[in-house]
Amino acid sequence: GVSGGMRVVKSENLPGSGEWLVYPLGSLVVVREMNEGVIGFLSGHSHDVSCLCTSQDGKILVSGQDAHLGTAADVVVWDLQAACQAALDGVSMVCEDHQGKKVLLHRLRQHKSSVRAVAINCTDELLATVGGRDDNALVIWDLNSGTAICGKPAHSGESALAMAWQHHNANRLITCGSRHVRVWHVDISQPKLHPMDASLGNLKRVMRCLDIGTNDDFAYIGTTTGEVLKFSIARDGIHKPNDPDRIRPMLKKVSKNRVGSGVTSIAVWTNKISGNDNIIIGAGDGMIILYNSELNQVHAKKEAVQGAITSICLSKHDTFYLGTDEANRYRLSIQNWQPELLATAHAGAVKDIVFPQNCSDLFVTCSTGGDVRVWNAKKRLELLRICVPNLECDTIAVANYGAEIVSGWSDGRVRSFYPESGKLKFVINDAHVDGVTALAEVSRKTSSNSWTLITGGRDGRIRGWRITSSHQPMIFSIKEHRAAITALRVSNDATKVISASADGSCLCFCLETQVRKLALFESNVFTQISWHPDESQLLTTGSNYKISYYDAYDASTIRVIDGSFTDEMTALDVEPIDGAWFLTGSADKTIKLWSYDDGIAVAQGLGHAKRVNSLKIAPDRSTAVSVGNEGGIYVWALDQDLCPLPHK
């Protein structure tokens, strides 16, 4: 969803096929080989990546980030050639170097709070960066040495939102923003920046994206009100203070048609037959439109995609790629103008993941974007999407032998869907106040058509529901927790359920009598709890950074180990057959594999850019899947030497 954040780099200097896709994922930068799908992560930012650019020769990648108000927002210069080679060599996470060669070349610290845009000039010698609203500085850097050459406020009263260098003049760049367009001349000898404002007449617009024509004669700028503006960007060189401006940038044309929700992305494409520039317009309402150089819409060149278009990347053979704020990626050909969906993902934080019972080929995820999705685990493809607008789904379960996808929502309702069609099966209204946060199914002992669902909510209540084909009555309600229920686990014999809560307690109840059988209390916000497969012990994680073992008979503490040294533990899953090992996830962005008996972490997985929310081991124990706040879904291969299959 980062504006202009996706790049397709085609260069002979890059390894593999030479064509790589680059895009941000939270605080990480992802490099992906287009043909083979080899993927690598670049870790060097402390906050979300806000902008990207690449050099003309494809060797250098530059990324900027957001930061907290008043703190430094870094710009990082990467060796893209070395980063791609590391991905081909099987190194999934690269921080500083690879095989003795530096991947992170420079870390530039000049801007505060955020970096709005970055761009490299046509000779790959200069880098320009623009700060966010609280900084609003334009800084020119020497790309080879990483030193600042000169800088100046991008505008005296308005924020700069977009920037681009000219194609044939290494010292000229254009910035635009709220009610202004500026053409800059960079004088390295002084060193100094010389801006010249374009003449706008009576026009007042917020201009948020731009691209420059092939011959550097015109700039095409998209506005928040949906017009495309054409500017002449020729200007005088540097002259004495009292000399008049003979050639000044000015507005030439305004498009007659407007697009919905404003222009969010723009790119210039040159027709090889006529030699004329055409402008590809990406709109906030998902429309992708082709304009000619006179800003008239080209016939039959208008299609819709899902989500506001944030990136347009030109590629070979007159094709280009689109990225949207709903995390969809498309490929489009100039000739047929039919969008082809290539990849999908969650647009918001992914809250939960679950596998159907005894099925490793499918898994289900839910997100704060109000959607539940079914995925093919082998092909990594989305099979089904269920959307409930303006709500957040906090927890899911695959119940009734895979016949239903049950979900808990922020409006306090439980919704069940058919897994094949995604149609709604039933709704439990007012299941909990302020949202449903945990679900568990009670396994059936007989072939009855009814089954029991246990739910937990932010109100601290645990409730049981008898699920039938016609109605869903409540059969009990327990109020012994004082804060949100974070996890529910039912025993194998379906006689008791244990709950973990943010109030620092874990309670075990008899499902038949609803009488408390066990209680443990700690100065902790419990985030997960799990039975050992033989149900002799309990395993918990929480905000105290610890993993705790408890006796399931009297709740006495057996062992406490450090799960993380920097942040809370958030996710837990125990190997379901003999419990020889288990996996944990943490807000420190790591996944760890532990030996249960030894209490030692034997492996660590790096890849998440934000907090890990949930993880599950596949029923065949060959892979595990984790989800996080950055919106990523990560599939991990489990080494059979470290995770041996139990003996039959």
XYZ file of C-alpha atoms in Angstrom:
648
model
C 0.000 0.000 0.000
C 3.014 2.348 -0.018
C 2.529 4.993 -2.705
C 4.973 4.243 -5.505
C 6.456 1.529 -3.330
C 6.635 -1.317 -5.860
C 9.451 -1.470 -8.408
C 10.171 -3.900 -11.233
C 13.909 -3.783 -11.987
C 15.138 -5.235 -15.285
C 18.916 -5.111 -15.598
C 21.764 -7.219 -16.941
C 23.656 -6.349 -13.761
C 21.280 -8.369 -11.598
C 21.758 -12.125 -11.136
C 19.274 -14.809 -12.129
C 16.862 -13.802 -14.868
C 17.800 -10.150 -14.381
C 14.217 -9.111 -13.582
C 13.366 -8.571 -9.924
C 10.390 -7.219 -8.036
C 11.115 -4.917 -5.082
C 8.484 -3.791 -2.577
C 8.187 -2.856 1.130
C 6.666 -5.074 3.804
C 6.458 -3.192 7.087
C 10.022 -2.339 8.087
C 11.499 -4.807 5.575
C 12.261 -4.493 1.876
C 11.419 -7.599 -0.157
C 13.347 -8.610 -3.293
C 11.695 -11.289 -5.415
C 12.930 -12.922 -8.610
C 10.132 -12.651 -11.159
C 10.513 -16.041 -12.882
C 11.576 -18.466 -10.155
C 9.930 -16.715 -7.208
C 13.128 -16.672 -5.115
C 12.579 -14.232 -2.259
C 14.818 -12.331 0.154
C 14.311 -9.742 2.908
C 16.427 -6.661 3.610
C 16.401 -5.637 7.265
C 17.740 -2.192 8.063
C 14.807 0.018 9.032
C 13.337 0.517 12.477
C 9.873 1.584 11.249
C 7.670 1.129 8.195
C 9.316 1.734 4.808
C 7.636 4.750 3.171
C 9.299 5.028 -0.267
C 11.666 3.244 -2.677
C 13.707 3.971 -5.785
C 16.343 2.181 -7.869
C 19.260 3.388 -9.965
C 19.244 3.396 -13.767
C 21.751 0.514 -13.964
C 19.792 -1.548 -11.411
C 22.705 -1.916 -9.005
C 21.475 0.399 -6.219
C 18.281 0.435 -4.179
C 17.328 3.314 -1.861
C 14.573 3.137 0.757
C 13.178 5.693 3.186
C 11.090 5.166 6.300
C 8.600 6.719 8.696
C 9.548 7.367 12.313
C 8.112 8.768 15.518
C 7.527 12.505 15.698
C 10.787 14.363 16.237
C 13.037 11.336 15.764
C 15.396 10.623 12.879
C 13.939 8.907 9.800
C 16.660 6.926 8.034
C 17.355 6.630 4.339
C 19.177 3.380 3.536
C 21.241 2.765 0.404
C 21.441 -0.925 -0.566
C 23.583 -2.869 -3.001
C 20.700 -4.454 -4.917
C 23.048 -6.690 -6.886
C 24.437 -8.255 -3.693
C 20.977 -8.470 -2.120
C 19.587 -10.411 -5.082
C 22.596 -12.732 -5.068
C 22.051 -13.404 -1.368
C 18.436 -14.356 -2.096
C 19.583 -16.778 -4.809
C 22.096 -18.255 -2.352
C 19.262 -19.100 0.034
C 19.876 -16.321 2.581
C 16.370 -15.156 3.401
C 17.269 -12.279 5.743
C 20.110 -9.857 4.942
C 21.061 -7.094 7.373
C 24.534 -5.723 6.683
C 26.577 -7.927 4.342
C 26.693 -11.217 2.448
C 29.825 -13.329 1.948
C 32.055 -10.409 2.877
C 30.349 -7.954 0.518
C 28.413 -5.058 1.985
C 24.723 -5.030 1.181
C 23.800 -2.017 3.318
C 26.069 0.622 1.788
C 25.011 3.810 3.586
C 22.619 4.916 6.297
C 21.676 8.556 5.780
C 20.236 10.526 8.703
C 19.004 14.019 7.952
C 15.211 13.965 7.986
C 12.859 13.955 10.971
C 9.614 11.996 11.436
C 9.364 10.605 7.878
C 10.865 10.458 4.411
C 8.290 11.320 1.755
C 10.186 10.532 -1.465
C 13.602 9.386 -2.746
C 14.976 9.553 -6.310
C 18.293 8.927 -8.108
C 19.340 11.096 -11.062
C 19.961 9.845 -14.610
C 23.735 9.405 -14.129
C 23.365 7.483 -10.830
C 25.590 10.013 -9.081
C 23.128 12.072 -7.021
C 20.353 11.078 -4.663
C 17.521 13.435 -3.716
C 15.377 12.910 -0.608
C 12.340 14.833 0.631
C 11.198 14.808 4.237
C 7.617 14.585 5.470
C 5.286 17.291 6.670
C 7.211 18.034 9.868
C 10.545 18.160 8.044
C 9.796 19.170 4.418
C 13.482 19.465 3.489
C 14.946 18.618 0.092
C 18.458 17.181 0.475
C 20.916 16.217 -2.283
C 23.410 13.427 -1.519
C 26.464 11.995 -3.210
C 25.299 8.438 -3.903
C 28.773 6.888 -3.921
C 30.042 8.350 -0.645
C 26.719 8.840 1.165
C 27.562 12.439 2.124
C 25.107 15.335 1.981
C 25.941 17.969 -0.637
C 23.277 20.632 -0.073
C 19.727 21.088 1.095
C 16.841 23.515 1.292
C 13.181 23.581 2.413
C 11.100 22.020 -0.347
C 8.641 24.925 -0.006
C 8.180 27.782 2.416
C 4.583 27.073 3.352
C 3.393 23.790 1.802
C 4.493 20.164 1.934
C 6.195 18.452 -0.989
C 4.524 15.134 -1.830
C 6.325 13.797 -4.931
C 9.602 14.216 -6.788
C 11.319 13.134 -10.032
C 14.613 13.833 -11.821
C 14.719 14.733 -15.487
C 15.785 11.946 -17.864
C 18.557 13.801 -19.706
C 19.653 16.554 -17.303
C 21.499 15.235 -14.264
C 21.113 18.538 -12.369
C 17.378 19.160 -12.741
C 14.523 17.740 -10.671
C 10.869 18.563 -10.110
C 8.895 18.527 -6.873
C 5.177 19.033 -6.367
C 2.799 19.131 -3.456
C 0.022 21.231 -2.022
C -0.577 24.156 -4.422
C 2.933 24.287 -5.858
C 5.233 22.830 -8.519
C 8.940 23.586 -8.436
C 11.743 22.965 -10.906
C 15.123 22.773 -9.163
C 18.618 23.210 -10.512
C 21.396 21.570 -8.497
C 24.672 23.479 -8.600
C 27.329 21.104 -7.296
C 30.138 23.690 -7.596
C 28.582 26.076 -5.053
C 26.984 23.756 -3.707
C 23.451 25.169 -3.838
C 19.864 24.484 -4.857
C 18.093 26.962 -7.144
C 14.278 26.548 -7.195
C 11.871 28.116 -9.657
C 8.123 27.977 -9.038
C 5.855 27.056 -11.918
C 3.114 29.451 -12.849
C -0.241 27.973 -11.789
C -2.526 30.909 -12.549
C -5.708 30.605 -10.463
C -5.336 26.827 -10.071
C -5.169 25.498 -6.502
C -4.715 21.768 -6.222
C -2.997 19.189 -4.016
C -0.609 17.378 -6.380
C 0.574 14.014 -5.070
C 2.211 12.082 -7.937
C 4.222 13.013 -11.033
C 6.194 11.635 -13.934
C 8.254 13.340 -16.627
C 7.932 12.990 -20.398
C 10.595 11.197 -22.405
C 12.173 14.389 -23.801
C 12.041 16.324 -20.503
C 9.704 18.880 -22.038
C 6.670 18.223 -19.891
C 5.740 16.891 -16.467
C 2.426 15.105 -15.895
C 1.013 15.507 -12.410
C -1.933 13.813 -10.685
C -4.145 15.646 -8.182
C -6.341 14.607 -5.269
C -9.381 15.984 -7.117
C -8.892 13.591 -10.038
C -7.393 15.791 -12.776
C -4.131 15.290 -14.618
C -2.059 18.463 -15.117
C 0.460 18.997 -17.895
C 3.324 21.396 -17.113
C 6.062 22.780 -19.292
C 9.194 22.353 -17.165
C 11.758 24.297 -19.217
C 13.419 27.058 -17.194
C 16.321 29.469 -17.242
C 19.654 28.419 -15.888
C 21.232 30.070 -12.887
C 21.376 33.842 -13.383
C 22.090 36.932 -11.332
C 19.534 38.046 -8.736
C 18.364 41.074 -10.713
C 18.024 39.304 -14.065
C 14.430 38.596 -15.135
C 13.070 35.106 -15.749
C 12.865 34.577 -19.498
C 11.764 30.939 -19.484
C 9.597 29.825 -16.609
C 7.739 26.554 -15.929
C 3.997 26.900 -16.390
C 0.741 25.028 -16.538
C -0.142 23.998 -20.089
C -3.241 21.851 -19.860
C -5.758 20.348 -17.429
C -7.559 17.096 -18.248
C -11.281 17.466 -18.881
C -12.155 14.180 -17.219
C -11.734 13.467 -13.540
C -11.139 10.084 -11.925
C -12.776 8.954 -8.723
C -10.973 9.416 -5.388
C -8.132 11.309 -7.066
C -5.078 10.268 -9.043
C -2.912 8.072 -6.822
C -0.234 6.955 -9.317
C 1.003 8.070 -12.732
C 3.526 6.820 -15.296
C 4.609 7.937 -18.769
C 4.771 5.266 -21.492
C 6.238 6.006 -24.933
C 4.530 4.517 -27.973
C 7.366 2.977 -29.989
C 5.456 3.308 -33.272
C 4.428 6.963 -33.058
C 7.074 8.124 -30.592
C 4.425 10.016 -28.602
C 4.099 9.966 -24.844
C 1.052 8.367 -23.288
C 0.131 8.690 -19.640
C -1.026 5.738 -17.530
C -3.317 6.939 -14.757
C -4.000 4.989 -11.567
C -7.012 6.201 -9.590
C -8.103 5.939 -5.986
C -11.263 4.104 -7.037
C -9.228 1.377 -8.777
C -9.565 2.602 -12.371
C -6.530 2.254 -14.653
C -6.795 4.605 -17.650
C -4.585 5.539 -20.602
C -4.381 9.203 -21.691
C -2.639 10.609 -24.744
C -0.226 13.548 -24.515
C -3.150 15.984 -24.857
C -4.736 14.453 -21.751
C -7.611 12.869 -23.637
C -8.654 9.358 -22.740
C -7.624 6.710 -25.272
C -10.578 4.649 -26.493
C -11.085 1.239 -24.819
C -8.191 1.792 -22.413
C -10.044 1.870 -19.124
C -10.388 -0.982 -16.638
C -10.985 -1.440 -12.927
C -8.958 -3.331 -10.324
C -9.578 -3.894 -6.631
C -8.172 -1.140 -4.432
C -6.588 2.249 -4.990
C -3.611 1.973 -7.353
C -0.450 2.966 -5.482
C 2.248 1.787 -7.922
C 2.643 1.558 -11.699
C 5.824 -0.197 -12.858
C 6.729 -0.342 -16.545
C 8.362 -3.539 -17.775
C 9.417 -5.114 -21.053
C 7.230 -5.890 -24.094
C 4.823 -3.014 -23.349
C 3.575 -4.571 -20.134
C 3.406 -3.015 -16.710
C 2.591 -4.036 -13.158
C 0.125 -2.490 -10.729
C 0.092 -2.508 -6.945
C -2.967 -1.508 -4.898
C -3.608 -0.492 -1.308
C -5.571 -3.725 -0.817
C -2.333 -5.697 -1.350
C -3.204 -6.968 -4.829
C -0.681 -7.151 -7.668
C -1.707 -7.106 -11.342
C -0.049 -7.354 -14.733
C -1.433 -5.408 -17.675
C -0.592 -5.338 -21.370
C -0.886 -2.109 -23.324
C -2.434 -3.958 -26.260
C -5.356 -5.792 -24.642
C -5.636 -3.695 -21.449
C -6.973 -6.588 -19.358
C -5.663 -6.752 -15.765
C -4.291 -10.150 -14.762
C -4.267 -10.808 -11.027
C -0.861 -12.162 -9.991
C -0.856 -12.137 -6.201
C -3.051 -11.229 -3.249
C -2.482 -10.672 0.449
C -4.170 -9.172 3.476
C -4.155 -5.380 3.532
C -4.284 -5.150 7.344
C -2.751 -6.973 10.270
C -3.393 -10.733 10.157
C -4.796 -11.813 13.518
C -5.161 -15.599 13.382
C -4.404 -18.715 11.325
C -5.819 -22.225 11.560
C -5.497 -25.525 9.697
C -8.494 -27.822 9.179
C -8.277 -31.047 11.158
C -5.901 -33.546 9.505
C -5.485 -31.340 6.430
C -2.151 -29.695 5.624
C -3.070 -28.553 2.111
C -5.303 -25.689 3.234
C -5.251 -23.052 5.942
C -7.504 -20.142 6.889
C -6.504 -16.627 8.004
C -8.379 -13.552 9.224
C -7.392 -9.890 9.440
C -8.286 -6.461 10.760
C -9.334 -5.561 7.217
C -12.580 -7.448 7.790
C -11.813 -10.500 5.673
C -11.379 -14.247 6.102
C -9.356 -16.063 3.448
C -8.752 -19.699 2.561
C -5.316 -20.485 1.083
C -3.736 -23.373 -0.779
C -0.692 -24.161 1.352
C 1.283 -25.818 -1.461
C 0.722 -23.286 -4.250
C 0.463 -20.249 -1.911
C -2.714 -19.148 -3.693
C -5.896 -17.611 -2.336
C -8.887 -19.905 -2.880
C -11.701 -18.037 -1.132
C -12.247 -14.561 0.303
C -15.047 -13.680 2.734
C -15.470 -9.953 3.452
C -17.483 -8.215 6.166
C -16.944 -4.468 5.655
C -16.010 -2.064 8.454
C -15.328 -4.803 11.009
C -12.287 -6.659 12.335
C -12.029 -10.427 12.604
C -10.006 -11.393 15.682
C -10.188 -15.185 15.751
C -11.207 -18.126 13.569
C -11.744 -21.871 13.809
C -12.542 -24.644 11.323
C -15.311 -26.627 13.002
C -17.789 -29.455 12.464
C -15.260 -31.693 10.680
C -14.343 -28.941 8.224
C -17.935 -28.093 7.285
C -17.852 -24.591 8.769
C -15.464 -21.658 9.186
C -16.407 -20.029 12.486
C -15.140 -16.506 13.160
C -15.255 -13.995 16.019
C -15.690 -10.307 15.208
C -15.178 -6.895 16.772
C -18.928 -6.209 16.856
C -19.439 -9.045 19.358
C -20.957 -11.482 16.864
C -19.932 -14.996 15.889
C -20.318 -15.686 12.175
C -20.109 -19.077 10.497
C -19.467 -19.516 6.764
C -19.547 -22.400 4.312
C -15.924 -23.177 3.299
C -16.731 -23.891 -0.364
C -18.850 -20.854 -1.233
C -18.125 -18.439 1.601
C -21.853 -17.880 2.152
C -23.091 -17.083 5.633
C -24.432 -20.103 7.526
C -25.435 -18.569 10.850
C -24.805 -15.574 13.116
C -24.804 -15.488 16.909
C -25.786 -11.925 17.749
C -24.466 -10.285 20.922
C -22.259 -13.239 21.751
C -19.988 -10.894 23.721
C -19.687 -7.216 24.532
C -16.876 -5.358 22.698
C -15.873 -8.294 20.526
C -15.166 -12.025 20.373
C -11.480 -12.799 20.987
C -11.222 -16.607 21.300
C -12.975 -19.705 19.915
C -12.772 -23.434 20.610
C -14.801 -26.410 19.395
C -15.752 -29.249 21.723
C -15.158 -32.527 19.898
C -18.224 -34.781 19.617
C -18.357 -38.251 21.110
C -21.378 -39.297 19.034
C -22.603 -38.714 15.484
C -25.122 -36.089 16.623
C -25.975 -33.245 14.243
C -25.376 -30.685 16.977
C -22.036 -29.622 18.409
C -20.716 -27.253 21.077
C -18.804 -24.027 20.520
C -16.913 -22.215 23.297
C -16.325 -18.465 22.893
C -14.364 -15.888 24.859
C -14.720 -12.128 24.663
C -13.211 -8.813 25.648
C -15.752 -8.677 28.464
C -13.944 -11.558 30.209
C -16.845 -13.978 29.787
C -16.639 -17.574 28.567
C -19.792 -18.868 26.934
C -20.935 -22.193 25.526
C -23.305 -22.534 22.573
C -25.211 -25.518 21.234
C -24.875 -25.316 17.444
C -27.644 -26.910 15.393
C -28.813 -26.449 11.829
C -31.713 -24.221 12.919
C -30.643 -22.338 16.063
C -27.690 -21.660 18.377
C -28.826 -21.368 22.023
C -26.428 -20.428 24.830
C -25.964 -23.292 27.289
C -23.717 -21.583 29.885
C -21.938 -18.338 30.665
C -18.975 -18.004 33.033
C -17.733 -14.662 34.367
C -14.584 -15.186 36.403
C -12.059 -13.229 34.327
C -11.736 -9.452 34.615
C -10.139 -8.791 31.229
C -10.200 -10.102 27.669
C -9.946 -13.832 27.008
C -6.841 -14.397 24.866
C -6.975 -18.179 24.336
C -9.255 -21.185 24.864
C -8.176 -24.843 24.718
C -10.423 -27.886 25.105
C -9.009 -31.154 26.446
C -8.810 -34.238 24.235
C -11.594 -36.005 26.132
C -13.843 -32.920 25.746
C -14.536 -32.723 29.484
C -12.775 -29.494 30.374
C -11.644 -26.190 28.876
C -8.807 -23.932 29.981
C -8.711 -20.206 29.345
C -5.951 -17.589 29.340
C -6.747 -13.961 30.045
C -5.127 -10.548 30.020
C -5.998 -10.213 33.725
C -3.078 -12.510 34.643
C -5.026 -15.693 35.278
C -5.585 -19.043 33.582
C -8.657 -20.999 34.677
C -9.776 -24.565 33.927
C -13.499 -25.441 34.007
C -15.504 -28.637 33.801
C -17.658 -28.388 30.686
C -20.499 -30.372 32.209
C -20.844 -28.538 35.533
C -18.974 -25.278 34.739
C -17.134 -25.649 38.044
C -13.588 -24.352 38.285
C -11.099 -27.211 38.568
C -7.813 -25.346 38.321
C -6.520 -21.787 38.600
C -3.134 -20.138 38.215
C -2.309 -16.471 38.754
C 0.748 -14.468 37.722
C 1.778 -10.829 37.336
C 1.500 -11.277 33.635
C -0.741 -10.677 30.625
C -1.229 -14.203 29.334
C -1.342 -14.300 25.527
C -1.470 -18.053 24.813
C -1.930 -21.371 26.609
C -1.657 -24.937 25.368
C -1.950 -28.469 26.728
C 0.869 -30.932 26.338
C -0.539 -33.805 24.191
C -0.715 -36.122 27.222
C -2.394 -33.266 29.179
C -0.066 -33.655 32.128
C 1.336 -30.153 31.709
C 0.344 -26.689 30.543
C 2.463 -24.244 28.552
C 1.870 -20.478 28.639
C 3.308 -17.326 27.085
C 2.766 -13.715 28.051
C 3.958 -10.169 28.471
C 6.730 -11.121 30.932
C 8.872 -12.439 28.017
C 8.690 -15.937 29.570
C 7.536 -19.410 28.571
C 6.127 -21.168 31.631
C 5.485 -24.876 32.268
C 2.756 -25.748 34.803
C 1.528 -29.023 36.277
C -1.971 -29.646 34.910
C -3.063 -31.290 38.186
C -2.325 -28.595 40.787
C -1.090 -25.637 38.632
C 2.335 -25.676 40.300
C 5.184 -24.130 38.355
C 7.556 -26.659 36.809
C 9.882 -24.490 34.731
C 10.154 -20.889 33.515
C 12.421 -20.050 30.565
C 13.197 -16.831 28.721
C 11.330 -16.777 25.422
C 12.568 -13.316 24.467
C 14.844 -10.709 25.986
C 13.256 -7.658 24.366
C 9.502 -8.105 23.917
C 6.412 -10.072 24.916
C 5.647 -13.589 23.747
C 2.541 -13.641 21.579
C 2.092 -17.033 19.861
C 2.482 -20.695 20.816
C 1.802 -24.119 19.300
C 2.901 -27.524 20.613
C 3.646 -30.515 18.373
C 0.340 -32.420 18.662
C 1.437 -36.083 18.775
C 4.107 -36.534 21.435
C 4.913 -32.922 22.307
C 8.656 -33.301 21.745
C 8.963 -29.721 20.457
C 6.962 -26.528 20.133
C 7.020 -23.186 18.321
C 6.682 -19.667 19.700
C 6.264 -16.228 18.176
C 7.072 -12.907 19.740
C 6.545 -9.177 19.357
C 10.322 -9.059 18.677
C 9.458 -10.415 15.167
C 11.063 -13.842 15.648
C 9.801 -17.435 15.408
C 11.599 -19.958 17.622
C 11.666 -23.750 17.673
C 12.095 -25.256 21.160
C 12.890 -28.681 22.528
C 10.109 -29.347 25.045
C 12.075 -31.451 27.516
C 15.285 -29.415 27.350
C 13.638 -25.986 27.216
C 16.242 -24.851 24.690
C 15.649 -22.929 21.474
C 17.204 -25.034 18.724
C 16.299 -22.812 15.738
C 15.137 -19.299 14.999
C 13.209 -17.902 12.032
C 13.581 -14.280 10.888
C 11.214 -12.700 8.393
C 8.441 -10.855 10.158
C 8.544 -7.062 10.065
C 6.227 -6.541 13.034
C 4.652 -8.425 15.927
C 3.814 -12.103 15.342
C 0.119 -12.607 16.143
C -0.408 -16.330 15.653
C 1.242 -19.495 14.358
C 0.199 -23.081 13.728
C 2.027 -26.314 12.971
C 0.633 -28.144 9.927
C -1.018 -31.493 10.713
C 1.679 -33.345 8.738
C 4.341 -31.467 10.776
C 6.397 -30.634 7.686
C 5.651 -26.895 7.750
C 4.354 -24.177 10.023
C 2.538 -20.945 9.182
C 2.799 -17.667 11.085
C 0.986 -14.343 10.645
C 1.791 -10.859 11.870
C 0.852 -7.208 12.154
C 2.625 -6.272 8.910
C 0.030 -8.284 6.970
C 2.420 -11.070 5.996
C 1.737 -14.816 5.955
C 4.951 -16.823 6.377
C 5.286 -20.524 5.583
C 8.240 -22.146 7.371
C 9.839 -25.460 6.443
C 10.511 -27.593 9.534
C 13.843 -29.414 9.522
C 13.126 -33.088 10.184
C 16.431 -33.414 12.028
C 15.231 -30.812 14.525
C 11.531 -31.747 14.334
C 11.476 -35.541 13.949
C 8.173 -37.216 13.231
C 6.947 -39.340 16.155
C 7.326 -43.109 15.878
C 4.135 -44.951 15.057
